[in-house]
Amino acid sequence: MAIQRTFSIIKPDATKRNLTGKIIAKFEEAGLRVVAQKRIRLTLAQAQEFYGVHKDRPFFDELCEFMISEPIVVQVLEGEDAIAKNREVMGATNPAEAADGTIRKEFALSIGENSVHGSDAPETAAEEIAYFFSGLEIVG
Ligand code: ADP
Ligand code: MG
């Protein structure tokens, strides 16, 4: 597998509880490098666009309100097989189903407030990275 880049968000429940360092450490321990990072606050329109794929799901409004409730940290992670590795370190969407040692098992509060986002495929990784970062902001 080649070196890949993927997009990651440290979500409001985690920034609120001052967990950014502990979460970044999990990525670094797994061999992923942070090659771009910033702390931002999403607008409602940005949250709705970012999660547009879920717009017909019953949890969509709740999800968007949650994503704008506190600052988030957006980042690009780089490494061998980074897209799959990031999803592995994150753990299952529902923390009750997440494996031991994963971020969501250790830190998530619920299926909605689950501490991290990670791209699910090369196409979404490329789109999500480009939405938040210019090429000049990514330094490998
Ligand atoms: P993942 O973040 O693991 O890729 P999804 O893409 O399925 O998961 O969902 C996006 C986000 O929507 C989840 O991370 C979570 O914050 C929220 N979410 C998913 N399912 C539910 C649910 N049943 N109830 C509330 N929020 C949910
Ligand atoms: Mg997803």
Short mmCIF file of N, CA and C and ligand atoms in Angstrom, two decimals:
data_model
loop_
_atom_site.label_atom_id
_atom_site.label_comp_id
_atom_site.label_asym_id
_atom_site.label_seq_id
_atom_site.Cartn_x
_atom_site.Cartn_y
_atom_site.Cartn_z
N MET A 1 0.84 -1.20 0.00
CA MET A 1 0.00 0.00 0.00
C MET A 1 0.87 1.26 0.00
N ALA A 2 0.46 2.23 -0.72
CA ALA A 2 1.26 3.46 -0.84
C ALA A 2 0.97 4.42 0.30
N ILE A 3 1.78 5.46 0.38
CA ILE A 3 1.52 6.55 1.32
C ILE A 3 0.28 7.31 0.84
N GLN A 4 -0.65 7.52 1.77
CA GLN A 4 -1.89 8.24 1.44
C GLN A 4 -2.07 9.43 2.38
N ARG A 5 -2.99 10.32 1.99
CA ARG A 5 -3.45 11.38 2.89
C ARG A 5 -4.93 11.21 3.13
N THR A 6 -5.36 11.51 4.35
CA THR A 6 -6.77 11.44 4.67
C THR A 6 -7.16 12.65 5.50
N PHE A 7 -8.46 12.91 5.55
CA PHE A 7 -8.97 14.07 6.28
C PHE A 7 -9.57 13.62 7.61
N SER A 8 -9.29 14.38 8.64
CA SER A 8 -9.72 14.03 10.00
C SER A 8 -10.29 15.26 10.69
N ILE A 9 -11.33 15.07 11.50
CA ILE A 9 -11.84 16.15 12.36
C ILE A 9 -11.85 15.67 13.81
N ILE A 10 -11.35 16.52 14.70
CA ILE A 10 -11.58 16.31 16.13
C ILE A 10 -12.84 17.13 16.45
N LYS A 11 -13.89 16.41 16.84
CA LYS A 11 -15.23 16.99 16.91
C LYS A 11 -15.47 17.79 18.21
N PRO A 12 -16.58 18.56 18.25
CA PRO A 12 -16.86 19.44 19.39
C PRO A 12 -16.86 18.77 20.76
N ASP A 13 -17.34 17.54 20.86
CA ASP A 13 -17.35 16.91 22.20
C ASP A 13 -15.94 16.74 22.74
N ALA A 14 -14.98 16.56 21.82
CA ALA A 14 -13.59 16.34 22.23
C ALA A 14 -12.84 17.65 22.48
N THR A 15 -13.08 18.68 21.62
CA THR A 15 -12.41 19.97 21.88
C THR A 15 -12.93 20.55 23.20
N LYS A 16 -14.22 20.37 23.45
CA LYS A 16 -14.83 20.90 24.67
C LYS A 16 -14.21 20.29 25.92
N ARG A 17 -13.87 18.99 25.84
CA ARG A 17 -13.29 18.29 27.01
C ARG A 17 -11.77 18.33 27.01
N ASN A 18 -11.17 19.18 26.15
CA ASN A 18 -9.72 19.37 26.14
C ASN A 18 -8.96 18.09 25.82
N LEU A 19 -9.48 17.32 24.85
CA LEU A 19 -8.90 16.01 24.52
C LEU A 19 -8.09 16.02 23.23
N THR A 20 -7.80 17.19 22.66
CA THR A 20 -7.15 17.18 21.35
C THR A 20 -5.78 16.48 21.41
N GLY A 21 -5.00 16.77 22.42
CA GLY A 21 -3.66 16.16 22.52
C GLY A 21 -3.72 14.65 22.63
N LYS A 22 -4.63 14.15 23.46
CA LYS A 22 -4.74 12.69 23.64
C LYS A 22 -5.17 12.02 22.34
N ILE A 23 -6.03 12.69 21.58
CA ILE A 23 -6.51 12.11 20.32
C ILE A 23 -5.40 12.15 19.26
N ILE A 24 -4.70 13.26 19.16
CA ILE A 24 -3.60 13.34 18.19
C ILE A 24 -2.53 12.29 18.52
N ALA A 25 -2.29 12.07 19.80
CA ALA A 25 -1.29 11.05 20.20
C ALA A 25 -1.67 9.67 19.66
N LYS A 26 -2.96 9.36 19.64
CA LYS A 26 -3.42 8.06 19.10
C LYS A 26 -3.05 7.93 17.62
N PHE A 27 -3.23 9.03 16.87
CA PHE A 27 -2.88 8.97 15.44
C PHE A 27 -1.38 8.79 15.29
N GLU A 28 -0.61 9.56 16.03
CA GLU A 28 0.85 9.51 15.91
C GLU A 28 1.38 8.14 16.33
N GLU A 29 0.81 7.56 17.38
CA GLU A 29 1.26 6.23 17.82
C GLU A 29 0.99 5.17 16.76
N ALA A 30 -0.02 5.41 15.92
CA ALA A 30 -0.35 4.45 14.85
C ALA A 30 0.48 4.69 13.59
N GLY A 31 1.37 5.68 13.64
CA GLY A 31 2.24 5.92 12.48
C GLY A 31 1.72 6.96 11.51
N LEU A 32 0.61 7.64 11.88
CA LEU A 32 0.07 8.70 11.02
C LEU A 32 0.72 10.02 11.42
N ARG A 33 1.04 10.84 10.42
CA ARG A 33 1.66 12.15 10.68
C ARG A 33 0.64 13.24 10.40
N VAL A 34 0.61 14.27 11.26
CA VAL A 34 -0.25 15.44 11.03
C VAL A 34 0.51 16.36 10.08
N VAL A 35 0.03 16.50 8.85
CA VAL A 35 0.73 17.34 7.86
C VAL A 35 0.00 18.65 7.58
N ALA A 36 -1.16 18.84 8.19
CA ALA A 36 -1.88 20.11 8.15
C ALA A 36 -2.87 20.08 9.31
N GLN A 37 -3.10 21.25 9.91
CA GLN A 37 -4.01 21.28 11.07
C GLN A 37 -4.45 22.70 11.38
N LYS A 38 -5.74 22.88 11.70
CA LYS A 38 -6.20 24.17 12.22
C LYS A 38 -7.46 23.99 13.06
N ARG A 39 -7.62 24.92 14.00
CA ARG A 39 -8.80 24.93 14.86
C ARG A 39 -9.75 25.96 14.28
N ILE A 40 -10.98 25.55 13.98
CA ILE A 40 -11.94 26.45 13.34
C ILE A 40 -13.32 26.25 13.97
N ARG A 41 -14.22 27.12 13.60
CA ARG A 41 -15.61 26.94 13.97
C ARG A 41 -16.41 26.86 12.69
N LEU A 42 -17.17 25.81 12.50
CA LEU A 42 -17.97 25.65 11.29
C LEU A 42 -19.20 26.55 11.36
N THR A 43 -19.63 27.05 10.20
CA THR A 43 -20.95 27.67 10.11
C THR A 43 -21.97 26.54 9.88
N LEU A 44 -23.25 26.86 10.11
CA LEU A 44 -24.29 25.84 9.87
C LEU A 44 -24.28 25.41 8.41
N ALA A 45 -24.11 26.37 7.50
CA ALA A 45 -24.10 26.03 6.07
C ALA A 45 -22.94 25.08 5.74
N GLN A 46 -21.77 25.32 6.34
CA GLN A 46 -20.63 24.43 6.09
C GLN A 46 -20.89 23.02 6.65
N ALA A 47 -21.47 22.95 7.85
CA ALA A 47 -21.76 21.64 8.45
C ALA A 47 -22.75 20.88 7.57
N GLN A 48 -23.78 21.59 7.08
CA GLN A 48 -24.79 20.94 6.24
C GLN A 48 -24.19 20.46 4.92
N GLU A 49 -23.27 21.24 4.37
CA GLU A 49 -22.62 20.85 3.12
C GLU A 49 -21.69 19.65 3.35
N PHE A 50 -20.90 19.74 4.42
CA PHE A 50 -19.93 18.67 4.71
C PHE A 50 -20.65 17.33 4.90
N TYR A 51 -21.76 17.34 5.63
CA TYR A 51 -22.48 16.10 5.91
C TYR A 51 -23.69 15.92 4.96
N GLY A 52 -23.63 16.55 3.79
CA GLY A 52 -24.73 16.49 2.83
C GLY A 52 -25.19 15.09 2.47
N VAL A 53 -24.27 14.15 2.48
CA VAL A 53 -24.60 12.76 2.15
C VAL A 53 -25.63 12.18 3.14
N HIS A 54 -25.70 12.78 4.34
CA HIS A 54 -26.62 12.28 5.38
C HIS A 54 -27.88 13.14 5.49
N LYS A 55 -28.16 13.99 4.49
CA LYS A 55 -29.22 14.99 4.68
C LYS A 55 -30.63 14.41 4.87
N ASP A 56 -30.84 13.18 4.42
CA ASP A 56 -32.16 12.57 4.60
C ASP A 56 -32.25 11.67 5.84
N ARG A 57 -31.17 11.59 6.59
CA ARG A 57 -31.18 10.72 7.79
C ARG A 57 -31.83 11.47 8.95
N PRO A 58 -32.47 10.72 9.85
CA PRO A 58 -33.19 11.38 10.96
C PRO A 58 -32.28 12.19 11.89
N PHE A 59 -30.99 11.85 11.93
CA PHE A 59 -30.09 12.54 12.85
C PHE A 59 -29.38 13.74 12.23
N PHE A 60 -29.74 14.11 10.97
CA PHE A 60 -29.00 15.14 10.25
C PHE A 60 -28.99 16.50 10.99
N ASP A 61 -30.15 16.98 11.43
CA ASP A 61 -30.20 18.31 12.08
C ASP A 61 -29.40 18.30 13.38
N GLU A 62 -29.58 17.23 14.14
CA GLU A 62 -28.86 17.07 15.41
C GLU A 62 -27.34 17.04 15.16
N LEU A 63 -26.94 16.34 14.11
CA LEU A 63 -25.52 16.23 13.76
C LEU A 63 -24.94 17.60 13.39
N CYS A 64 -25.66 18.35 12.58
CA CYS A 64 -25.16 19.67 12.16
C CYS A 64 -25.11 20.63 13.34
N GLU A 65 -26.13 20.61 14.19
CA GLU A 65 -26.13 21.49 15.38
C GLU A 65 -24.94 21.13 16.29
N PHE A 66 -24.71 19.84 16.45
CA PHE A 66 -23.57 19.39 17.26
C PHE A 66 -22.25 19.89 16.67
N MET A 67 -22.11 19.79 15.36
CA MET A 67 -20.83 20.14 14.72
C MET A 67 -20.51 21.63 14.79
N ILE A 68 -21.53 22.47 15.05
CA ILE A 68 -21.27 23.91 15.18
C ILE A 68 -21.29 24.37 16.63
N SER A 69 -21.45 23.44 17.56
CA SER A 69 -21.66 23.81 18.97
C SER A 69 -20.40 24.28 19.68
N GLU A 70 -19.25 23.91 19.16
CA GLU A 70 -17.94 24.23 19.76
C GLU A 70 -16.94 24.24 18.61
N PRO A 71 -15.74 24.73 18.83
CA PRO A 71 -14.72 24.63 17.77
C PRO A 71 -14.41 23.17 17.42
N ILE A 72 -13.85 23.01 16.23
CA ILE A 72 -13.35 21.69 15.82
C ILE A 72 -11.89 21.85 15.38
N VAL A 73 -11.17 20.74 15.32
CA VAL A 73 -9.82 20.75 14.75
C VAL A 73 -9.87 19.92 13.47
N VAL A 74 -9.55 20.58 12.35
CA VAL A 74 -9.50 19.86 11.07
C VAL A 74 -8.04 19.57 10.77
N GLN A 75 -7.78 18.39 10.22
CA GLN A 75 -6.38 18.03 9.97
C GLN A 75 -6.26 17.05 8.81
N VAL A 76 -5.07 17.04 8.25
CA VAL A 76 -4.72 16.06 7.23
C VAL A 76 -3.70 15.11 7.84
N LEU A 77 -3.99 13.82 7.75
CA LEU A 77 -3.10 12.79 8.27
C LEU A 77 -2.46 12.07 7.09
N GLU A 78 -1.19 11.78 7.21
CA GLU A 78 -0.45 11.13 6.12
C GLU A 78 0.24 9.89 6.66
N GLY A 79 0.26 8.85 5.83
CA GLY A 79 0.98 7.64 6.21
C GLY A 79 0.62 6.48 5.30
N GLU A 80 1.25 5.35 5.56
CA GLU A 80 0.98 4.12 4.84
C GLU A 80 -0.48 3.76 5.04
N ASP A 81 -1.23 3.60 3.95
CA ASP A 81 -2.63 3.16 4.04
C ASP A 81 -3.45 4.05 4.99
N ALA A 82 -3.22 5.36 4.90
CA ALA A 82 -3.73 6.29 5.92
C ALA A 82 -5.25 6.28 6.04
N ILE A 83 -5.98 6.08 4.95
CA ILE A 83 -7.45 6.16 5.02
C ILE A 83 -8.00 5.03 5.91
N ALA A 84 -7.55 3.81 5.64
CA ALA A 84 -8.01 2.66 6.43
C ALA A 84 -7.43 2.70 7.84
N LYS A 85 -6.16 3.11 7.95
CA LYS A 85 -5.54 3.14 9.27
C LYS A 85 -6.25 4.14 10.19
N ASN A 86 -6.60 5.30 9.62
CA ASN A 86 -7.32 6.29 10.43
C ASN A 86 -8.66 5.72 10.92
N ARG A 87 -9.38 5.05 10.04
CA ARG A 87 -10.68 4.48 10.43
C ARG A 87 -10.49 3.43 11.53
N GLU A 88 -9.38 2.70 11.43
CA GLU A 88 -9.09 1.66 12.44
C GLU A 88 -8.82 2.31 13.80
N VAL A 89 -8.02 3.36 13.81
CA VAL A 89 -7.68 4.04 15.07
C VAL A 89 -8.91 4.72 15.66
N MET A 90 -9.81 5.23 14.79
CA MET A 90 -11.04 5.88 15.24
C MET A 90 -11.95 4.89 15.95
N GLY A 91 -12.12 3.70 15.39
CA GLY A 91 -13.07 2.71 15.91
C GLY A 91 -14.45 2.90 15.30
N ALA A 92 -15.36 1.98 15.63
CA ALA A 92 -16.71 1.98 15.06
C ALA A 92 -17.46 3.26 15.41
N THR A 93 -18.41 3.65 14.53
CA THR A 93 -19.20 4.87 14.72
C THR A 93 -19.85 4.90 16.10
N ASN A 94 -20.43 3.78 16.49
CA ASN A 94 -21.08 3.66 17.80
C ASN A 94 -20.02 3.22 18.83
N PRO A 95 -19.71 4.06 19.81
CA PRO A 95 -18.64 3.70 20.75
C PRO A 95 -18.90 2.38 21.48
N ALA A 96 -20.18 2.01 21.61
CA ALA A 96 -20.50 0.74 22.27
C ALA A 96 -19.99 -0.44 21.46
N GLU A 97 -19.76 -0.22 20.16
CA GLU A 97 -19.27 -1.30 19.28
C GLU A 97 -17.80 -1.13 18.92
N ALA A 98 -17.16 -0.08 19.43
CA ALA A 98 -15.76 0.20 19.05
C ALA A 98 -14.80 -0.72 19.81
N ALA A 99 -13.73 -1.11 19.12
CA ALA A 99 -12.74 -2.02 19.71
C ALA A 99 -11.94 -1.31 20.81
N ASP A 100 -11.43 -2.09 21.73
CA ASP A 100 -10.59 -1.56 22.81
C ASP A 100 -9.40 -0.82 22.22
N GLY A 101 -9.04 0.28 22.84
CA GLY A 101 -7.87 1.04 22.40
C GLY A 101 -8.16 2.07 21.34
N THR A 102 -9.34 2.01 20.73
CA THR A 102 -9.68 2.99 19.69
C THR A 102 -10.11 4.32 20.34
N ILE A 103 -10.04 5.39 19.55
CA ILE A 103 -10.41 6.72 20.05
C ILE A 103 -11.86 6.73 20.51
N ARG A 104 -12.74 6.18 19.70
CA ARG A 104 -14.16 6.24 20.05
C ARG A 104 -14.47 5.39 21.29
N LYS A 105 -13.79 4.26 21.43
CA LYS A 105 -14.01 3.44 22.63
C LYS A 105 -13.58 4.23 23.87
N GLU A 106 -12.45 4.91 23.78
CA GLU A 106 -11.92 5.60 24.96
C GLU A 106 -12.58 6.93 25.25
N PHE A 107 -12.98 7.66 24.20
CA PHE A 107 -13.39 9.05 24.42
C PHE A 107 -14.81 9.40 24.00
N ALA A 108 -15.42 8.66 23.07
CA ALA A 108 -16.73 9.08 22.55
C ALA A 108 -17.80 9.02 23.63
N LEU A 109 -18.77 9.95 23.53
CA LEU A 109 -19.86 10.02 24.50
C LEU A 109 -21.08 9.24 24.03
N SER A 110 -21.27 9.16 22.70
CA SER A 110 -22.46 8.52 22.13
C SER A 110 -22.24 8.30 20.64
N ILE A 111 -23.19 7.68 19.97
CA ILE A 111 -23.06 7.46 18.52
C ILE A 111 -22.98 8.79 17.76
N GLY A 112 -23.58 9.83 18.29
CA GLY A 112 -23.51 11.15 17.64
C GLY A 112 -22.28 11.92 18.05
N GLU A 113 -22.06 12.02 19.34
CA GLU A 113 -20.91 12.77 19.89
C GLU A 113 -19.74 11.81 20.03
N ASN A 114 -19.16 11.49 18.88
CA ASN A 114 -18.19 10.39 18.85
C ASN A 114 -16.76 10.85 18.51
N SER A 115 -16.46 12.09 18.86
CA SER A 115 -15.08 12.60 19.00
C SER A 115 -14.28 12.83 17.72
N VAL A 116 -14.48 12.01 16.68
CA VAL A 116 -13.67 12.15 15.47
C VAL A 116 -14.47 11.84 14.20
N HIS A 117 -14.04 12.47 13.12
CA HIS A 117 -14.48 12.13 11.76
C HIS A 117 -13.26 11.65 10.98
N GLY A 118 -13.44 10.73 10.06
CA GLY A 118 -12.37 10.33 9.15
C GLY A 118 -12.93 9.98 7.80
N SER A 119 -12.25 10.39 6.73
CA SER A 119 -12.70 10.08 5.37
C SER A 119 -12.81 8.57 5.20
N ASP A 120 -13.77 8.16 4.32
CA ASP A 120 -14.02 6.73 4.16
C ASP A 120 -13.48 6.14 2.86
N ALA A 121 -12.91 6.95 1.96
CA ALA A 121 -12.43 6.44 0.67
C ALA A 121 -11.50 7.48 0.04
N PRO A 122 -10.69 7.09 -0.93
CA PRO A 122 -9.77 8.05 -1.56
C PRO A 122 -10.48 9.27 -2.15
N GLU A 123 -11.66 9.08 -2.76
CA GLU A 123 -12.37 10.20 -3.38
C GLU A 123 -12.83 11.20 -2.32
N THR A 124 -13.44 10.68 -1.23
CA THR A 124 -13.92 11.60 -0.19
C THR A 124 -12.74 12.25 0.53
N ALA A 125 -11.64 11.52 0.71
CA ALA A 125 -10.45 12.11 1.35
C ALA A 125 -9.98 13.31 0.53
N ALA A 126 -9.87 13.14 -0.77
CA ALA A 126 -9.39 14.24 -1.63
C ALA A 126 -10.34 15.43 -1.59
N GLU A 127 -11.64 15.15 -1.65
CA GLU A 127 -12.65 16.22 -1.61
C GLU A 127 -12.63 16.97 -0.28
N GLU A 128 -12.58 16.21 0.81
CA GLU A 128 -12.65 16.83 2.15
C GLU A 128 -11.39 17.64 2.44
N ILE A 129 -10.23 17.12 2.05
CA ILE A 129 -8.97 17.87 2.23
C ILE A 129 -9.05 19.19 1.47
N ALA A 130 -9.49 19.14 0.22
CA ALA A 130 -9.54 20.34 -0.62
C ALA A 130 -10.56 21.35 -0.12
N TYR A 131 -11.59 20.87 0.55
CA TYR A 131 -12.62 21.77 1.10
C TYR A 131 -12.04 22.65 2.21
N PHE A 132 -11.13 22.10 3.01
CA PHE A 132 -10.63 22.82 4.18
C PHE A 132 -9.22 23.38 4.04
N PHE A 133 -8.41 22.84 3.13
CA PHE A 133 -7.01 23.25 3.05
C PHE A 133 -6.59 23.56 1.62
N SER A 134 -5.74 24.60 1.49
CA SER A 134 -5.08 24.84 0.21
C SER A 134 -3.81 23.99 0.20
N GLY A 135 -3.28 23.75 -0.98
CA GLY A 135 -2.06 22.96 -1.10
C GLY A 135 -0.91 23.52 -0.27
N LEU A 136 -0.84 24.86 -0.19
CA LEU A 136 0.24 25.51 0.56
C LEU A 136 0.18 25.25 2.05
N GLU A 137 -1.00 24.87 2.54
CA GLU A 137 -1.16 24.65 3.99
C GLU A 137 -0.79 23.22 4.40
N ILE A 138 -0.51 22.38 3.43
CA ILE A 138 -0.20 20.97 3.73
C ILE A 138 1.30 20.78 3.55
N VAL A 139 1.97 20.45 4.66
CA VAL A 139 3.43 20.35 4.64
C VAL A 139 3.83 18.97 5.15
N GLY A 140 4.21 18.10 4.23
CA GLY A 140 4.53 16.71 4.59
C GLY A 140 5.96 16.56 5.08
P1 ADP B 1 -18.63 7.66 10.53
O1 ADP B 1 -18.36 9.00 11.20
O2 ADP B 1 -18.15 6.52 11.39
O3 ADP B 1 -18.13 7.59 9.10
P2 ADP B 1 -21.34 7.95 9.44
O4 ADP B 1 -20.69 8.52 8.20
O5 ADP B 1 -22.30 6.83 9.28
O6 ADP B 1 -20.23 7.49 10.51
O7 ADP B 1 -22.10 9.10 10.19
C1 ADP B 1 -21.56 10.40 10.28
C2 ADP B 1 -21.76 10.92 11.69
O8 ADP B 1 -23.14 11.07 11.95
C3 ADP B 1 -21.28 9.99 12.81
O9 ADP B 1 -19.86 10.04 13.04
C4 ADP B 1 -22.06 10.50 13.98
O10 ADP B 1 -21.50 11.70 14.52
C5 ADP B 1 -23.41 10.82 13.32
N1 ADP B 1 -24.33 9.68 13.42
C6 ADP B 1 -24.29 8.54 12.70
N2 ADP B 1 -25.29 7.71 13.04
C7 ADP B 1 -26.00 8.36 14.02
C8 ADP B 1 -27.16 8.04 14.79
N3 ADP B 1 -27.81 6.87 14.63
N4 ADP B 1 -27.60 8.95 15.69
C9 ADP B 1 -26.97 10.14 15.86
N5 ADP B 1 -25.86 10.51 15.15
C10 ADP B 1 -25.39 9.63 14.25
MG MG B 2 -18.78 8.61 7.42
#
